[in-house]
mmCIF file of C-alpha atoms in Angstrom:
data_model
loop_
_atom_site.group_PDB
_atom_site.id
_atom_site.type_symbol
_atom_site.label_atom_id
_atom_site.label_comp_id
_atom_site.label_asym_id
_atom_site.label_seq_id
_atom_site.Cartn_x
_atom_site.Cartn_y
_atom_site.Cartn_z
ATOM 1 C CA MET A 1 0.264 0.189 0.184
ATOM 2 C CA ASN A 2 0.811 2.958 -0.935
ATOM 3 C CA PHE A 3 0.658 6.145 1.958
ATOM 4 C CA GLU A 4 1.965 8.335 -0.066
ATOM 5 C CA LEU A 5 -1.520 8.913 -1.291
ATOM 6 C CA LEU A 6 -2.560 9.785 2.247
ATOM 7 C CA ARG A 7 -3.639 13.105 2.790
ATOM 8 C CA GLU A 8 -2.903 14.723 6.343
ATOM 9 C CA ASP A 9 -6.522 15.636 6.412
ATOM 10 C CA ALA A 10 -7.391 12.225 6.441
ATOM 11 C CA LYS A 11 -10.601 10.415 8.257
ATOM 12 C CA VAL A 12 -11.797 7.378 8.449
ATOM 13 C CA THR A 13 -15.875 7.079 7.390
ATOM 14 C CA GLN A 14 -17.198 4.124 6.389
ATOM 15 C CA ALA A 15 -18.711 1.739 8.205
ATOM 16 C CA SER A 16 -16.152 -1.301 7.051
ATOM 17 C CA ASP A 17 -13.254 1.165 8.068
ATOM 18 C CA LEU A 18 -14.258 1.611 11.882
ATOM 19 C CA TRP A 19 -15.667 -1.719 11.901
ATOM 20 C CA ILE A 20 -11.972 -2.943 11.235
ATOM 21 C CA LEU A 21 -11.038 -0.317 13.791
ATOM 22 C CA SER A 22 -12.802 -1.545 16.058
ATOM 23 C CA ARG A 23 -11.871 -4.861 16.382
ATOM 24 C CA LEU A 24 -8.571 -3.520 17.010
ATOM 25 C CA GLN A 25 -9.537 -1.703 19.514
ATOM 26 C CA GLU A 26 -10.992 -4.902 20.755
ATOM 27 C CA THR A 27 -7.710 -7.418 20.437
ATOM 28 C CA VAL A 28 -5.260 -3.882 21.637
ATOM 29 C CA LYS A 29 -7.913 -4.378 25.281
ATOM 30 C CA ARG A 30 -7.325 -8.283 24.769
ATOM 31 C CA ALA A 31 -4.489 -8.816 23.995
ATOM 32 C CA THR A 32 -2.663 -6.335 26.719
ATOM 33 C CA ALA A 33 -4.793 -7.947 29.436
ATOM 34 C CA GLU A 34 -3.214 -11.155 28.557
ATOM 35 C CA PHE A 35 0.066 -9.987 28.620
ATOM 36 C CA GLU A 36 -0.825 -8.050 32.240
ATOM 37 C CA LYS A 37 -1.349 -11.548 33.087
ATOM 38 C CA PHE A 38 1.398 -13.436 31.910
ATOM 39 C CA GLU A 39 -0.539 -15.303 29.271
ATOM 40 C CA TYR A 40 1.638 -14.463 26.477
ATOM 41 C CA ALA A 41 0.066 -17.453 24.160
ATOM 42 C CA LYS A 42 -2.914 -16.360 24.248
ATOM 43 C CA ALA A 43 -2.225 -12.568 24.038
ATOM 44 C CA ARG A 44 -0.839 -14.481 20.685
ATOM 45 C CA GLU A 45 -3.723 -16.077 19.613
ATOM 46 C CA ALA A 46 -5.880 -12.774 20.511
ATOM 47 C CA ILE A 47 -3.737 -11.248 17.304
ATOM 48 C CA GLU A 48 -3.130 -13.938 15.167
ATOM 49 C CA GLU A 49 -7.518 -14.847 14.996
ATOM 50 C CA PHE A 50 -7.820 -11.097 14.430
ATOM 51 C CA PHE A 51 -5.220 -10.430 11.713
ATOM 52 C CA TRP A 52 -5.548 -13.837 9.712
ATOM 53 C CA ARG A 53 -9.312 -14.422 10.048
ATOM 54 C CA ASP A 54 -10.684 -10.459 10.020
ATOM 55 C CA PHE A 55 -7.826 -9.141 8.548
ATOM 56 C CA CYS A 56 -6.545 -10.849 5.623
ATOM 57 C CA ASP A 57 -9.090 -12.790 5.222
ATOM 58 C CA ASN A 58 -12.124 -10.248 5.217
ATOM 59 C CA TYR A 59 -10.970 -6.662 5.155
ATOM 60 C CA LEU A 60 -8.351 -6.437 2.521
ATOM 61 C CA GLU A 61 -11.472 -7.297 0.530
ATOM 62 C CA ILE A 62 -13.287 -5.518 1.656
ATOM 63 C CA CYS A 63 -11.999 -2.714 1.115
ATOM 64 C CA LYS A 64 -10.124 -3.487 -1.617
ATOM 65 C CA VAL A 65 -11.902 -0.941 -4.376
ATOM 66 C CA ARG A 66 -11.954 2.102 -2.370
ATOM 67 C CA SER A 67 -7.897 1.833 -1.208
ATOM 68 C CA TYR A 68 -6.974 1.356 -5.075
ATOM 69 C CA GLY A 69 -9.481 3.322 -6.594
ATOM 70 C CA LEU A 70 -11.347 0.997 -8.702
ATOM 71 C CA ALA A 71 -14.271 2.464 -8.203
ATOM 72 C CA ALA A 72 -13.367 6.011 -9.787
ATOM 73 C CA GLU A 73 -12.297 3.005 -12.780
ATOM 74 C CA LYS A 74 -15.695 1.506 -12.686
ATOM 75 C CA LEU A 75 -17.147 5.116 -13.865
ATOM 76 C CA VAL A 76 -14.588 5.888 -16.988
ATOM 77 C CA GLY A 77 -16.411 7.377 -19.591
ATOM 78 C CA THR A 78 -19.033 9.433 -16.816
ATOM 79 C CA LYS A 79 -19.192 12.438 -16.187
ATOM 80 C CA LEU A 80 -19.558 13.486 -12.865
ATOM 81 C CA SER A 81 -20.293 16.125 -10.158
ATOM 82 C CA ASP A 82 -16.872 17.826 -8.329
ATOM 83 C CA LEU A 83 -19.633 16.287 -5.283
ATOM 84 C CA GLN A 84 -18.978 13.311 -6.585
ATOM 85 C CA LYS A 85 -15.826 13.231 -6.723
ATOM 86 C CA ALA A 86 -14.811 14.554 -3.579
ATOM 87 C CA GLU A 87 -17.703 11.501 -1.892
ATOM 88 C CA ILE A 88 -15.291 8.944 -3.995
ATOM 89 C CA GLN A 89 -12.347 10.789 -2.753
ATOM 90 C CA ALA A 90 -12.798 10.403 0.450
ATOM 91 C CA LYS A 91 -14.087 7.311 0.924
ATOM 92 C CA GLN A 92 -10.238 5.591 -0.278
ATOM 93 C CA GLN A 93 -8.833 7.815 1.899
ATOM 94 C CA SER A 94 -10.811 6.701 4.547
ATOM 95 C CA ALA A 95 -10.057 3.276 3.189
ATOM 96 C CA ILE A 96 -6.549 3.466 3.153
ATOM 97 C CA LYS A 97 -6.208 6.084 6.508
ATOM 98 C CA ALA A 98 -7.873 3.201 8.595
ATOM 99 C CA LEU A 99 -5.051 0.963 6.320
ATOM 100 C CA GLU A 100 -2.293 2.975 8.114
ATOM 101 C CA ILE A 101 -3.579 2.432 11.220
ATOM 102 C CA CYS A 102 -4.413 -1.560 10.916
ATOM 103 C CA LEU A 103 -1.048 -1.939 9.991
ATOM 104 C CA ASN A 104 1.361 -0.129 12.531
ATOM 105 C CA THR A 105 -0.464 -1.042 15.154
ATOM 106 C CA ILE A 106 -0.575 -4.789 14.092
ATOM 107 C CA LEU A 107 2.629 -4.178 13.424
ATOM 108 C CA LYS A 108 3.998 -3.849 16.957
ATOM 109 C CA LEU A 109 1.716 -6.207 18.233
ATOM 110 C CA PHE A 110 2.943 -8.856 16.862
ATOM 111 C CA ALA A 111 6.627 -6.708 17.926
ATOM 112 C CA PRO A 112 7.492 -8.651 20.820
ATOM 113 C CA PHE A 113 6.887 -11.876 18.610
ATOM 114 C CA ILE A 114 8.929 -11.751 15.891
ATOM 115 C CA PRO A 115 10.821 -8.198 16.551
ATOM 116 C CA HIS A 116 13.007 -8.544 13.824
ATOM 117 C CA ILE A 117 11.255 -8.797 11.225
ATOM 118 C CA CYS A 118 8.444 -6.393 12.245
ATOM 119 C CA ASP A 119 11.204 -4.206 12.903
ATOM 120 C CA GLU A 120 12.497 -4.211 9.577
ATOM 121 C CA ILE A 121 8.166 -3.417 7.995
ATOM 122 C CA TYR A 122 7.616 -0.920 10.424
ATOM 123 C CA SER A 123 10.729 1.448 9.373
ATOM 124 C CA ALA A 124 10.602 0.936 6.044
ATOM 125 C CA LEU A 125 6.721 1.613 6.530
ATOM 126 C CA PHE A 126 6.334 3.876 9.365
ATOM 127 C CA ALA A 127 9.849 5.938 8.473
ATOM 128 C CA GLU A 128 8.936 9.493 10.334
ATOM 129 C CA GLU A 129 8.252 7.580 13.321
ATOM 130 C CA PHE A 130 10.493 4.606 13.539
ATOM 131 C CA THR A 131 13.206 7.413 13.441
ATOM 132 C CA LYS A 132 11.831 9.134 16.988
ATOM 133 C CA THR A 133 11.777 5.213 18.956
ATOM 134 C CA GLN A 134 14.926 3.118 16.582
ATOM 135 C CA SER A 135 13.220 0.275 17.579
ATOM 136 C CA ILE A 136 9.887 -0.749 17.589
ATOM 137 C CA ASN A 137 9.561 -2.566 21.091
ATOM 138 C CA ALA A 138 10.397 0.404 22.599
ATOM 139 C CA ARG A 139 9.765 1.718 26.033
ATOM 140 C CA GLY A 140 5.977 3.430 25.812
ATOM 141 C CA ASN A 141 5.768 1.977 21.401
ATOM 142 C CA TRP A 142 3.080 -1.520 22.429
ATOM 143 C CA PRO A 143 -0.498 0.073 21.154
ATOM 144 C CA LYS A 144 -2.929 2.119 23.250
ATOM 145 C CA LEU A 145 -6.569 1.299 23.684
ATOM 146 C CA ASP A 146 -8.282 4.913 21.079
ATOM 147 C CA GLU A 147 -11.815 5.066 22.477
ATOM 148 C CA LYS A 148 -12.342 6.580 19.299
ATOM 149 C CA PHE A 149 -12.039 3.867 17.139
ATOM 150 C CA PHE A 150 -14.172 1.492 19.515
ATOM 151 C CA ASP A 151 -17.287 0.312 18.841
ATOM 152 C CA GLN A 152 -18.654 -2.238 20.165
ATOM 153 C CA SER A 153 -22.932 -2.601 18.436
ATOM 154 C CA LEU A 154 -20.215 -1.446 14.554
ATOM 155 C CA ILE A 155 -18.399 -4.982 16.421
ATOM 156 C CA GLU A 156 -21.732 -6.874 16.317
ATOM 157 C CA ASP A 157 -22.281 -4.895 12.874
ATOM 158 C CA GLY A 158 -19.616 -6.037 11.081
ATOM 159 C CA LYS A 159 -20.461 -10.456 12.606
ATOM 160 C CA LEU A 160 -23.048 -10.307 9.565
ATOM 161 C CA LEU A 161 -21.058 -8.048 7.063
ATOM 162 C CA LEU A 162 -19.128 -11.144 7.509
ATOM 163 C CA GLU A 163 -21.371 -14.028 7.586
ATOM 164 C CA VAL A 164 -22.874 -12.137 4.312
ATOM 165 C CA ILE A 165 -19.076 -13.025 2.907
ATOM 166 C CA PHE A 166 -19.359 -16.366 3.477
ATOM 167 C CA GLU A 167 -22.301 -17.724 1.940
ATOM 168 C CA VAL A 168 -21.182 -15.574 -1.207
ATOM 169 C CA ARG A 169 -18.565 -17.446 -1.427
ATOM 170 C CA LYS A 170 -19.506 -20.393 -0.560
ATOM 171 C CA PHE A 171 -22.633 -20.239 -2.705
ATOM 172 C CA LYS A 172 -19.080 -19.903 -5.811
ATOM 173 C CA SER A 173 -17.097 -22.343 -4.518
ATOM 174 C CA GLU A 174 -20.260 -24.595 -4.284
ATOM 175 C CA LYS A 175 -20.563 -24.038 -7.367
ATOM 176 C CA ASN A 176 -17.510 -23.712 -8.906
ATOM 177 C CA ILE A 177 -17.754 -19.772 -9.698
ATOM 178 C CA SER A 178 -14.594 -18.110 -10.145
ATOM 179 C CA MET A 179 -14.115 -15.563 -7.077
ATOM 180 C CA LYS A 180 -13.748 -12.813 -9.210
ATOM 181 C CA THR A 181 -16.586 -13.624 -11.508
ATOM 182 C CA THR A 182 -19.238 -10.958 -10.454
ATOM 183 C CA VAL A 183 -23.397 -11.807 -9.682
ATOM 184 C CA GLU A 184 -26.503 -10.306 -11.379
ATOM 185 C CA LYS A 185 -28.053 -9.464 -7.879
ATOM 186 C CA VAL A 186 -26.927 -10.468 -4.130
ATOM 187 C CA ARG A 187 -30.431 -10.466 -2.497
ATOM 188 C CA VAL A 188 -29.667 -10.129 1.388
ATOM 189 C CA ALA A 189 -32.697 -9.761 4.328
ATOM 190 C CA ARG A 190 -32.508 -6.520 5.639
ATOM 191 C CA VAL A 191 -30.769 -7.336 8.986
ATOM 192 C CA VAL A 192 -30.785 -4.033 11.272
ATOM 193 C CA GLY A 193 -26.956 -3.003 10.819
ATOM 194 C CA ILE A 194 -26.564 -4.303 7.544
ATOM 195 C CA GLU A 195 -27.442 -1.468 6.058
ATOM 196 C CA LYS A 196 -24.837 0.585 6.157
ATOM 197 C CA PHE A 197 -21.644 -2.273 4.531
ATOM 198 C CA VAL A 198 -24.524 -2.158 1.034
ATOM 199 C CA GLU A 199 -21.853 -0.040 -1.293
ATOM 200 C CA ASP A 200 -18.719 -2.551 0.419
ATOM 201 C CA LEU A 201 -20.863 -5.756 0.258
ATOM 202 C CA ALA A 202 -21.230 -4.964 -3.665
ATOM 203 C CA ASN A 203 -17.589 -5.007 -4.074
ATOM 204 C CA VAL A 204 -16.002 -7.968 -2.165
ATOM 205 C CA CYS A 205 -18.847 -9.731 -3.573
ATOM 206 C CA ASN A 206 -18.445 -8.837 -7.221
ATOM 207 C CA ALA A 207 -22.166 -8.248 -7.181
ATOM 208 C CA LYS A 208 -24.156 -5.707 -9.751
ATOM 209 C CA LYS A 209 -26.557 -5.039 -6.862
ATOM 210 C CA ILE A 210 -26.733 -5.564 -3.213
ATOM 211 C CA GLU A 211 -30.947 -5.692 -2.608
ATOM 212 C CA LEU A 212 -32.015 -5.327 1.083
ATOM 213 C CA ILE A 213 -35.047 -7.602 1.480
ATOM 214 C CA ALA A 214 -37.919 -8.475 3.840
ATOM 215 C CA GLU A 215 -37.016 -12.374 4.446
ATOM 216 C CA GLU A 216 -35.460 -14.785 6.766
ATOM 217 C CA LYS A 217 -33.271 -16.275 4.912
ATOM 218 C CA LEU A 218 -30.027 -14.554 5.000
ATOM 219 C CA VAL A 219 -27.833 -14.562 1.515
ATOM 220 C CA GLU A 220 -29.117 -15.653 -1.956
ATOM 221 C CA VAL A 221 -27.065 -15.116 -4.813
ATOM 222 C CA ILE A 222 -28.766 -14.780 -8.143
ATOM 223 C CA ILE A 223 -26.291 -15.136 -11.125
#
């Protein structure tokens, strides 16, 4: 990820980005508590669970279209107003800012377990910060809980998001369809909390449309 695209005034505004940051803060809280009890294996388990399941398996795919500016590419040839252009840019900035926060914190969480690798990556990605600390394991460099990015309700809503993504991936796998294949529509039960993720769901599921419906079945994919 090229953080040179990140503006100083960038803000995290999108629900999926705020969800991953909430899960990150939950992980910081849990890992810190386990370290304080000298339960190092449990701390690492919490960190790895977040890193592999939430960040790598899901969030990187969820934010990919926005972070790489692919949303703008889809609109090539479409006349956009200045407001529409600003909205696309703000959504991209939200994703890149969330990625920056996640990567910085993930490196610090893993540093006690794999210090040399984390130090090398940290010095490359966050050179200015590294110049001040000289080491990722410097005193006071362990991540602290950031309450402004912790929202328990978003964590719960995010579980629905992941469930929908899982069901779509399962459907494609069972039908021997490539995950990259575009589907006409994904119908999703109108469950409280899911509506805020609709745009990112369409991107990660490669769906032309996400339709929210009043049915008990959570997900239905229409090819």
